[in-house]
Coordinates of C-alpha atoms and ligand atoms in Angstrom, one line a residue:
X78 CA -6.1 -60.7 -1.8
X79 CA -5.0 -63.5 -3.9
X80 CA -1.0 -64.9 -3.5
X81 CA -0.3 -64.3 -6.7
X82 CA -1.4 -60.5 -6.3
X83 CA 1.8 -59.7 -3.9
X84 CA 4.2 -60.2 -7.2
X85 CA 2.8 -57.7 -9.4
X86 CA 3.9 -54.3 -10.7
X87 CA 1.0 -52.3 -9.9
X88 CA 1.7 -49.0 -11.4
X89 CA -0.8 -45.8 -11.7
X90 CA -0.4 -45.0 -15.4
X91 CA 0.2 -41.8 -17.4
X92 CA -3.4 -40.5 -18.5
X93 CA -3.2 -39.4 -22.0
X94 CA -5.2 -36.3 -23.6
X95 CA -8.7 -37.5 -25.3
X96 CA -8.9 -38.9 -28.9
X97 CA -12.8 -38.2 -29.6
X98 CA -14.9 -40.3 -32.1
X99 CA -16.4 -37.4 -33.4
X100 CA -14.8 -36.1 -36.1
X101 CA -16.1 -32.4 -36.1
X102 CA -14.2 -31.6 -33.3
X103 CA -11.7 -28.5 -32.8
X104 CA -9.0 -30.5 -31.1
X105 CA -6.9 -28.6 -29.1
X106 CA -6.0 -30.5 -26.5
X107 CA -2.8 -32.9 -27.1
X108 CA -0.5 -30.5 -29.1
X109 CA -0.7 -32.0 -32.2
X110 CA 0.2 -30.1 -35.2
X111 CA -2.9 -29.0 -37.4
X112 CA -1.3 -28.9 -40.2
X113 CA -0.5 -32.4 -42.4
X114 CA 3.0 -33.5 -42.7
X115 CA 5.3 -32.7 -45.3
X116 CA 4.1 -33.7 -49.1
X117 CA 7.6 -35.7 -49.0
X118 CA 5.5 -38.2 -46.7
X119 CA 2.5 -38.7 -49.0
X120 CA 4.7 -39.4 -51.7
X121 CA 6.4 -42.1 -49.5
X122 CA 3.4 -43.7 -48.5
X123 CA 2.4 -44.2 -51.9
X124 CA 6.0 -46.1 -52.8
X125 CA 5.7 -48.1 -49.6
X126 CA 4.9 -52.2 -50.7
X127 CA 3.6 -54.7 -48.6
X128 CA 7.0 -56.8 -50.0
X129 CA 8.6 -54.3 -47.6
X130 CA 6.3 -55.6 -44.6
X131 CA 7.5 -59.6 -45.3
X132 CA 11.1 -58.9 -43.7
X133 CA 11.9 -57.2 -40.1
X134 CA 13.5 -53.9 -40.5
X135 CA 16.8 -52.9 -40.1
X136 CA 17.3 -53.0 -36.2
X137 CA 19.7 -50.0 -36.5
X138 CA 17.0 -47.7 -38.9
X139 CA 20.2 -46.5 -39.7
X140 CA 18.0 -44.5 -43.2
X141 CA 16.4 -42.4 -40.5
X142 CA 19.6 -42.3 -37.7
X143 CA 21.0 -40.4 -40.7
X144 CA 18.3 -38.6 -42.1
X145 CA 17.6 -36.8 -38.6
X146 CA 22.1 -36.7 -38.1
X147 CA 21.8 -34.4 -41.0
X148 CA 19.0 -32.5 -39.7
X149 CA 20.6 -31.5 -36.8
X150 CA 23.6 -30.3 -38.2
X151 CA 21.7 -28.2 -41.1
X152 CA 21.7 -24.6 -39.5
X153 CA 18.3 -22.6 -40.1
X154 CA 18.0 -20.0 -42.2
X155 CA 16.0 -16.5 -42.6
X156 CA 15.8 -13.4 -40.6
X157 CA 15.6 -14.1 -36.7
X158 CA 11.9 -13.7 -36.5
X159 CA 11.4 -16.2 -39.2
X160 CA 13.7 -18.4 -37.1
X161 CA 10.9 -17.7 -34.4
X162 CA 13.2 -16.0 -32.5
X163 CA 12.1 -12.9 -30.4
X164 CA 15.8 -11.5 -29.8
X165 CA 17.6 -10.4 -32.4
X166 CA 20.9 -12.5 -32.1
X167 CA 22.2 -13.7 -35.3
X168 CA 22.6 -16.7 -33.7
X169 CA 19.1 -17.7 -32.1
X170 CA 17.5 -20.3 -33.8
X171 CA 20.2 -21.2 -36.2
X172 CA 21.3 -23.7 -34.0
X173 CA 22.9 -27.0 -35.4
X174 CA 26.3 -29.2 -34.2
X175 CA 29.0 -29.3 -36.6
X176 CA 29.7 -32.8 -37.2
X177 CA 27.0 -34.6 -35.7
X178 CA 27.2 -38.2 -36.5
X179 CA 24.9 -40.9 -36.7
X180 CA 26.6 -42.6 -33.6
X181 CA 25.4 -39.8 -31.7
X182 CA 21.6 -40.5 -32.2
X183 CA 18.9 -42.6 -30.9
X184 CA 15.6 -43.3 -32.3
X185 CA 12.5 -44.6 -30.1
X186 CA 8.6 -45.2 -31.0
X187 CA 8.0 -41.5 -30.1
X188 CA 10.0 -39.2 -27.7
X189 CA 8.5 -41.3 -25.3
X190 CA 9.7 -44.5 -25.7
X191 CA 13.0 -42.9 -25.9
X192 CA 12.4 -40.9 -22.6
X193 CA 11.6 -44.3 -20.6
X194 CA 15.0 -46.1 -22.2
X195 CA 16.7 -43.0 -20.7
X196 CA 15.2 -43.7 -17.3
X197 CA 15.6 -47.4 -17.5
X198 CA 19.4 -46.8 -18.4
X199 CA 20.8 -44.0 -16.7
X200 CA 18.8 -43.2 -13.9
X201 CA 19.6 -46.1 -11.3
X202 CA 21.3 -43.9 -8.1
X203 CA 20.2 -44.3 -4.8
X204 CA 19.8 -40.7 -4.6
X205 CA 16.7 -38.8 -6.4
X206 CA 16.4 -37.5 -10.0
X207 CA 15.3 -34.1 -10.1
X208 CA 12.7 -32.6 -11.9
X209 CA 10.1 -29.1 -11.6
X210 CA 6.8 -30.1 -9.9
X211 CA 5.0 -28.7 -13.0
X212 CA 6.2 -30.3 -15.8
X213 CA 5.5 -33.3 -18.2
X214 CA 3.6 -35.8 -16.1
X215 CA 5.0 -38.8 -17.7
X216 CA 8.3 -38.2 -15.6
X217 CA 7.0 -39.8 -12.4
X218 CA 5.3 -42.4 -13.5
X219 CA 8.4 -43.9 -15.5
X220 CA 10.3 -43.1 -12.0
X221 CA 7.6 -45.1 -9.9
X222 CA 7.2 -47.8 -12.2
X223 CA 10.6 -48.6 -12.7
X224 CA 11.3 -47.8 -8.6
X225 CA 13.8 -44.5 -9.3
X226 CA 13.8 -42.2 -6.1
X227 CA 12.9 -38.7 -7.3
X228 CA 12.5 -34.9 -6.0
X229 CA 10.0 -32.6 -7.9
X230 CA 11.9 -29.3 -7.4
X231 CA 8.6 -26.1 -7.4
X232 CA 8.6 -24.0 -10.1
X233 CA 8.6 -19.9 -8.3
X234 CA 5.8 -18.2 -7.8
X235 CA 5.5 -16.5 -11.8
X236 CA 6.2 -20.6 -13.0
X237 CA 9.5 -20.7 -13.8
X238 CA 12.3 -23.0 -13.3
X239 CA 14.8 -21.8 -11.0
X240 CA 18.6 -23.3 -11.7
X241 CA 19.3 -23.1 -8.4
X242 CA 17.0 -25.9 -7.0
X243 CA 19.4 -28.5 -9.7
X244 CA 22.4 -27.8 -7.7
X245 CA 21.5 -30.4 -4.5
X246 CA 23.1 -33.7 -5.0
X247 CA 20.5 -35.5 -7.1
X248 CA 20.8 -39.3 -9.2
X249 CA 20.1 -37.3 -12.3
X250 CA 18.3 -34.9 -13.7
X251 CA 15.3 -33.7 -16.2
X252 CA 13.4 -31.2 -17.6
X253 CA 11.5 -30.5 -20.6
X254 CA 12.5 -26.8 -22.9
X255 CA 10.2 -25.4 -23.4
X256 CA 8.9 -26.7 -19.9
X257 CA 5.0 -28.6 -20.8
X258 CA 2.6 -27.6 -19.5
X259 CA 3.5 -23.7 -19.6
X260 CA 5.2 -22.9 -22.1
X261 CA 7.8 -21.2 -20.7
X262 CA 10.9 -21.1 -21.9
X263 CA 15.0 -21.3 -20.7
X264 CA 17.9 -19.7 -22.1
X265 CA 20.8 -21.6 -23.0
X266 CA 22.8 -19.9 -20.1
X267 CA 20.0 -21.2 -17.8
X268 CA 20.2 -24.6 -19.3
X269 CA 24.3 -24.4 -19.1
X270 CA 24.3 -23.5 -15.8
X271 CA 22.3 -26.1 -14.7
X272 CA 24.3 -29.3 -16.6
X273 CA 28.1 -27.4 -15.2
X274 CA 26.3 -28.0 -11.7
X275 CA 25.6 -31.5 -12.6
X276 CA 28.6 -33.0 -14.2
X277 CA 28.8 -36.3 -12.2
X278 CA 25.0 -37.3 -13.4
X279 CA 23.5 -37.2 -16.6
X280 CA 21.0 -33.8 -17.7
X281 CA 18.4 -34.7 -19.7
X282 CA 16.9 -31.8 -21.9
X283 CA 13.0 -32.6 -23.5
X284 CA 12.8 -30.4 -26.7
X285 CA 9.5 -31.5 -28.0
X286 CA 8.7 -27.9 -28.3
X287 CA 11.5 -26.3 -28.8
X288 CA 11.0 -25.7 -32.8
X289 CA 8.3 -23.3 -32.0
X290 CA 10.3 -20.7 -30.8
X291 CA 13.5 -21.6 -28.6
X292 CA 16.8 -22.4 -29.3
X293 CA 18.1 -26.1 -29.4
X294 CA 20.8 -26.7 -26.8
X295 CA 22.5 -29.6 -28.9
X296 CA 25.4 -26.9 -29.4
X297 CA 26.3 -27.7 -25.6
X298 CA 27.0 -31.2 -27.0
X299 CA 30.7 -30.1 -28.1
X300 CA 31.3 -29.3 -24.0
X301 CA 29.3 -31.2 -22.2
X302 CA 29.2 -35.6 -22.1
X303 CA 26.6 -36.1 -19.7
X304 CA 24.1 -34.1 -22.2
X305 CA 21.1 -35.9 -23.5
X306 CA 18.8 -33.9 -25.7
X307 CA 15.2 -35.5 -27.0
X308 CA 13.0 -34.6 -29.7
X309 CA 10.3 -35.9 -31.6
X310 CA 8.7 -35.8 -35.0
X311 CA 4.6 -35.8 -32.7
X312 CA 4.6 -31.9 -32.7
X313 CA 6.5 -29.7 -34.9
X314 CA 6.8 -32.0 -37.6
X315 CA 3.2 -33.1 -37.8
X316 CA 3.6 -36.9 -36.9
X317 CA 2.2 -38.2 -33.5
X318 CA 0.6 -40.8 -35.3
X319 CA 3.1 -42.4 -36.3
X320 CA 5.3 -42.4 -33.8
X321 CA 9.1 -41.3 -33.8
X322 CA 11.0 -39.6 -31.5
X323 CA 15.0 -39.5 -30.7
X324 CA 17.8 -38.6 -28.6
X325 CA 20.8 -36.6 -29.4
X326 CA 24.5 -37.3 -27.4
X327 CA 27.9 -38.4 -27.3
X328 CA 28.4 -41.8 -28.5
X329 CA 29.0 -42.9 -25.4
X330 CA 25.9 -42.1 -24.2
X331 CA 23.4 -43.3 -27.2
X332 CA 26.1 -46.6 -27.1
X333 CA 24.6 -47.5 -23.8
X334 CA 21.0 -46.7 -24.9
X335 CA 21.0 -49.1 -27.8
X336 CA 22.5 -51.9 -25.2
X337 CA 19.3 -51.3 -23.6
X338 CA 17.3 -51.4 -26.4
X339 CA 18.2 -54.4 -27.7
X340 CA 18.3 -56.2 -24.6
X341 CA 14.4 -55.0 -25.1
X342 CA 13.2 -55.3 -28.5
X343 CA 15.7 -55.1 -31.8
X344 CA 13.2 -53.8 -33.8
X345 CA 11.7 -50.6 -32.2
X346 CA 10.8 -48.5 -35.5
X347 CA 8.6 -50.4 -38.2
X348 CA 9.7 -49.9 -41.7
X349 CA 7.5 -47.7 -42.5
X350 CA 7.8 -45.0 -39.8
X351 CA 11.6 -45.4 -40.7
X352 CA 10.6 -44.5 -44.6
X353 CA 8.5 -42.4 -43.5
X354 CA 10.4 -40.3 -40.8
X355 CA 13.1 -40.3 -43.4
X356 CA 11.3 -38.1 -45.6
X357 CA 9.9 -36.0 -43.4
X358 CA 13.4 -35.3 -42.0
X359 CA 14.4 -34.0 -45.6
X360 CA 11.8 -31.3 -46.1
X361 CA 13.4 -28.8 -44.2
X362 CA 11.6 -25.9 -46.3
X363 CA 7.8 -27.1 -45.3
X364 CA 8.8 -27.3 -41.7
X365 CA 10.2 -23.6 -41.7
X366 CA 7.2 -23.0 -43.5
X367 CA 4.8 -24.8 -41.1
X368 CA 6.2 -23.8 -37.7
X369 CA 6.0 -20.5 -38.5
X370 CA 2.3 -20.5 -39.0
X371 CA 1.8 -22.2 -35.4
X372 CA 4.4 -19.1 -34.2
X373 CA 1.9 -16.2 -36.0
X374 CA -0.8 -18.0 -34.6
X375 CA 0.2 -18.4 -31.5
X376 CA 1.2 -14.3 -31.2
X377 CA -2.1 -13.7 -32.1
X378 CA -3.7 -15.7 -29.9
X379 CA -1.9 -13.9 -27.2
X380 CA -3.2 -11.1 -28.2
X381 CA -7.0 -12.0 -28.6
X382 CA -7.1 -14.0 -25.0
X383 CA -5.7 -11.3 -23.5
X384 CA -8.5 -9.2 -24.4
X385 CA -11.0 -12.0 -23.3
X386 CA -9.2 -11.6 -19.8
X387 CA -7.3 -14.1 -19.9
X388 CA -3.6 -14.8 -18.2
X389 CA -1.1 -16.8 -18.9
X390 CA 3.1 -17.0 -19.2
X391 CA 4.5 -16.2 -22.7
X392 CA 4.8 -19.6 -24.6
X393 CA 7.3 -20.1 -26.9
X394 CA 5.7 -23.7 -27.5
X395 CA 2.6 -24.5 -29.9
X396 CA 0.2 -24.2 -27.1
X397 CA -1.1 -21.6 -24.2
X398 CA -1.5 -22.1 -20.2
X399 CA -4.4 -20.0 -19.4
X400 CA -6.1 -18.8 -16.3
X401 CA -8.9 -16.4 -16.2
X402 CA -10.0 -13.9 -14.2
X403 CA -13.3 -14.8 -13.3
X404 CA -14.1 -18.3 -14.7
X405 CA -12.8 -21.0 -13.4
X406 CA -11.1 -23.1 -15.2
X407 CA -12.8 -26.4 -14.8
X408 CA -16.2 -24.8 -15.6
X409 CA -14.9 -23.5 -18.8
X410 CA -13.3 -27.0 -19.6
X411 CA -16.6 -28.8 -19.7
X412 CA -18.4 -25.9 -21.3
X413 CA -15.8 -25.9 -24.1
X414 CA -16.4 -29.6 -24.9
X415 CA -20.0 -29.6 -24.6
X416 CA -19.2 -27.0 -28.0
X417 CA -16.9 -29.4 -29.4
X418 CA -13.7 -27.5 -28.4
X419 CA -11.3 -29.8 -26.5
X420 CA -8.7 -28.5 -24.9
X421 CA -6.7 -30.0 -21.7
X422 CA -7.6 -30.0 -18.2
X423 CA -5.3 -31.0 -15.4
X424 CA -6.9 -31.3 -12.0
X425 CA -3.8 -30.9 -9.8
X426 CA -2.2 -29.2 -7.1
X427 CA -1.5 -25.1 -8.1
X428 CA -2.6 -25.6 -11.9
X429 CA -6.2 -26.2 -11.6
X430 CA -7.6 -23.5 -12.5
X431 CA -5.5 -23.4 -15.8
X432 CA -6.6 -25.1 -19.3
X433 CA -3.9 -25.8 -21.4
X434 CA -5.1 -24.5 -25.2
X435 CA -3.0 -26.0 -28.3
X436 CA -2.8 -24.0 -31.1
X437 CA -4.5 -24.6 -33.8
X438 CA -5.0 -23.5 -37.4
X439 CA -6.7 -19.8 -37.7
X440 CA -9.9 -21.0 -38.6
X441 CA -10.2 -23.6 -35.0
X442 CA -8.9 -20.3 -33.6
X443 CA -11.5 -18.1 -34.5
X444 CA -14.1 -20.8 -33.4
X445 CA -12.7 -20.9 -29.8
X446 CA -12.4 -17.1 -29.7
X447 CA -16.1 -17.0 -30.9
X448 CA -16.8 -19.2 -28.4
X449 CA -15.3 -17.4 -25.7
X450 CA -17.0 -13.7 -27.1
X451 CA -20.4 -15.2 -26.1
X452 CA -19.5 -16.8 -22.8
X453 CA -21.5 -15.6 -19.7
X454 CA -18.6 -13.9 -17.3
X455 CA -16.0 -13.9 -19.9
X456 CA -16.0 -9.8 -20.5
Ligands
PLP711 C1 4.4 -34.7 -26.4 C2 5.6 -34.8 -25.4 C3 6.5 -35.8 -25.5 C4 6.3 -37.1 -26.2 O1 5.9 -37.1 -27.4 P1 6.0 -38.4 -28.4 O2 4.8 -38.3 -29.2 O3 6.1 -39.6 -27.5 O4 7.2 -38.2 -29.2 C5 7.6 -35.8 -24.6 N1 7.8 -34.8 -23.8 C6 6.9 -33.7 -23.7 C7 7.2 -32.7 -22.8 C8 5.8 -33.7 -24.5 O5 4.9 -32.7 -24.4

């Protein structure tokens, strides 16, 4: 070993889902949204002018800090199963906070980037941040690499979060709603109960799913200070690529983020994911029209795997966690990709025999499910 070696941050990175070359793949394996983005954003793209390039962008990309501010606060409308709702309380789904301000948001090169100035800010107890042992696997590599103590709390036997396990004296806490990779979704009196356990460390709540079914708890905002909620534009509004995600809080709270950030890097958003992002945050009426789609979809595809005897738990996000029967899961995984259907495979303690499907449009749909049909062992 080399001196120089003992200085270095060796970390074991976060292993993203597979972008394939080919381009006749059915792609359901990173949750992206198979529908394009709003027509707002085409029309955007084709005003943006390389003039726009020549200068640095406005560090605050206060344009889109109030574009998504006015988002938030815009209730949804519609009967509650157009809202994606399953109950019918008048008020699932139409969840918004009255006078959000733009003090009270941060935005970040995806939900990610936003997620890792959240650890790098607020998570620096001695004791561990808390978070499910089946969840987004990004969590413990930000906590190794930046040295955070954690404690991955086991989700019960039928994979759910259980409160209970957040009450313990932690440095913090975080989960996603719906929780990645099953699906499964809180309630708000869930979610409550766990941030009035935990008012002496800050909650952090990872929505990036949560427009496909589930209601937003950025209504706990009004009673709660040590809430931090994060969404992103990658799923539900059809934008991975380009890359914006952001946090919703007091101002105290998103005041001590953007010290962070700018004792990082000034200019996080580019100018044209700012433009961009703007518009897309605008066209409320393509979204409600899009995410309802994924949600019919989805139902259906309940149905048709569970005819193909398949298990899983009942996903209010835009993808499935199935087990079956008699295949295993691993088998199926390469079989699927040797047809051109990816999907995502995570070889890991109590979930490896699961593949994690994204829903796509009806027609990639039909192609896995005529896959499946013809599978040896399947039926
Ligand atoms: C996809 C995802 C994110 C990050 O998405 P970005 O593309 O970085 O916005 C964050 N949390 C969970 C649980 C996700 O599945």
């Amino acid at each position: 070993m080399k001196k120089w070696e003992e200085n270095i941050r060796k970390v074991t990175p976060y292993v993203p889902g597979e972008q394939p070359k080919r381009r006749d793949v059915v792609k359901l394996n990173t949750n992206e949204n198979p529908y394009p983005p709003s027509p707002r954003v085409a029309k955007a793209l084709r005003q943006i002018s390389t003039e726009s390039m020549r200068k640095y962008p406005d560090p605050e990309a206060r344009m889109l800090v109030e574009a998504i501010a006015e988002m938030e606060t815009s209730p949804r409308s519609g009967s509650a199963a157009e809202r994606g709702c399953l109950s019918e309380d008048a008020a699932c789904g139409t969840a918004a906070m009255e006078n959000l301000t733009p003090e009270q948001i941060f935005v970040g090169v995806g939900s990610d980037d936003v997620l890792a100035m959240i650890f790098l800010t607020f998570f620096n107890s001695e004791k561990p941040v808390l978070f499910p042992d089946i969840t987004y696997s990004f969590y413990d590599v930000w906590a190794d690499m930046l040295r955070i103590p954690y404690e991955r709390q086991p989700l019960n036997e039928a994979f759910e979060i259980v409160g209970r396990d957040y009450y313990k004296e932690n440095g913090g806490v975080i989960f996603p709603n719906p929780n990645a990779p099953t699906g499964a979704l809180l309630g708000l009196d869930v979610i409550e109960d766990i941030i009035r356990h935990n008012q002496d460390v800050i909650v952090v709540v990872d929505e990036a799913y949560i427009d496909f079914g589930g209601v937003s708890c950025v209504g706990l905002l009004e009673k709660y200070d040590n809430l931090i909620v994060v969404k992103t534009f990658s799923k539900s509004r059809s934008m991975a690529g380009m890359r914006i995600g952001y946090a919703v809080a007091g101002k105290e709270l998103i005041g001590y983020l953007n010290d962070v950030k700018y004792s990082f890097n000034s200019y996080t958003m580019n100018q044209t994911a700012i433009l961009l992002g703007t518009a897309a945050a605008r066209d409320n009426e393509y979204f409600e029209e899009t995410r309802r789609k994924i949600i019919a979809t989805r139902e259906k595809a309940k149905l048709e795997l569970a005819k193909l005897g398949f298990s899983f738990q009942d996903s209010q996000a835009n993808f499935l966690f199935v087990t079956h029967k008699s295949v295993p899961a691993a088998e199926l995984f390469a079989a699927l990709k040797e047809e051109g259907i990816y999907v995502r495979y995570f070889d890991r303690p109590r979930i490896d025999n699961y593949l994690r499907i994204t829903i796509g449009t009806d027609e990639e749909m039909e192609r896995l499910y005529a896959f499946l049909r013809t599978y040896p062992g399947i039926r």
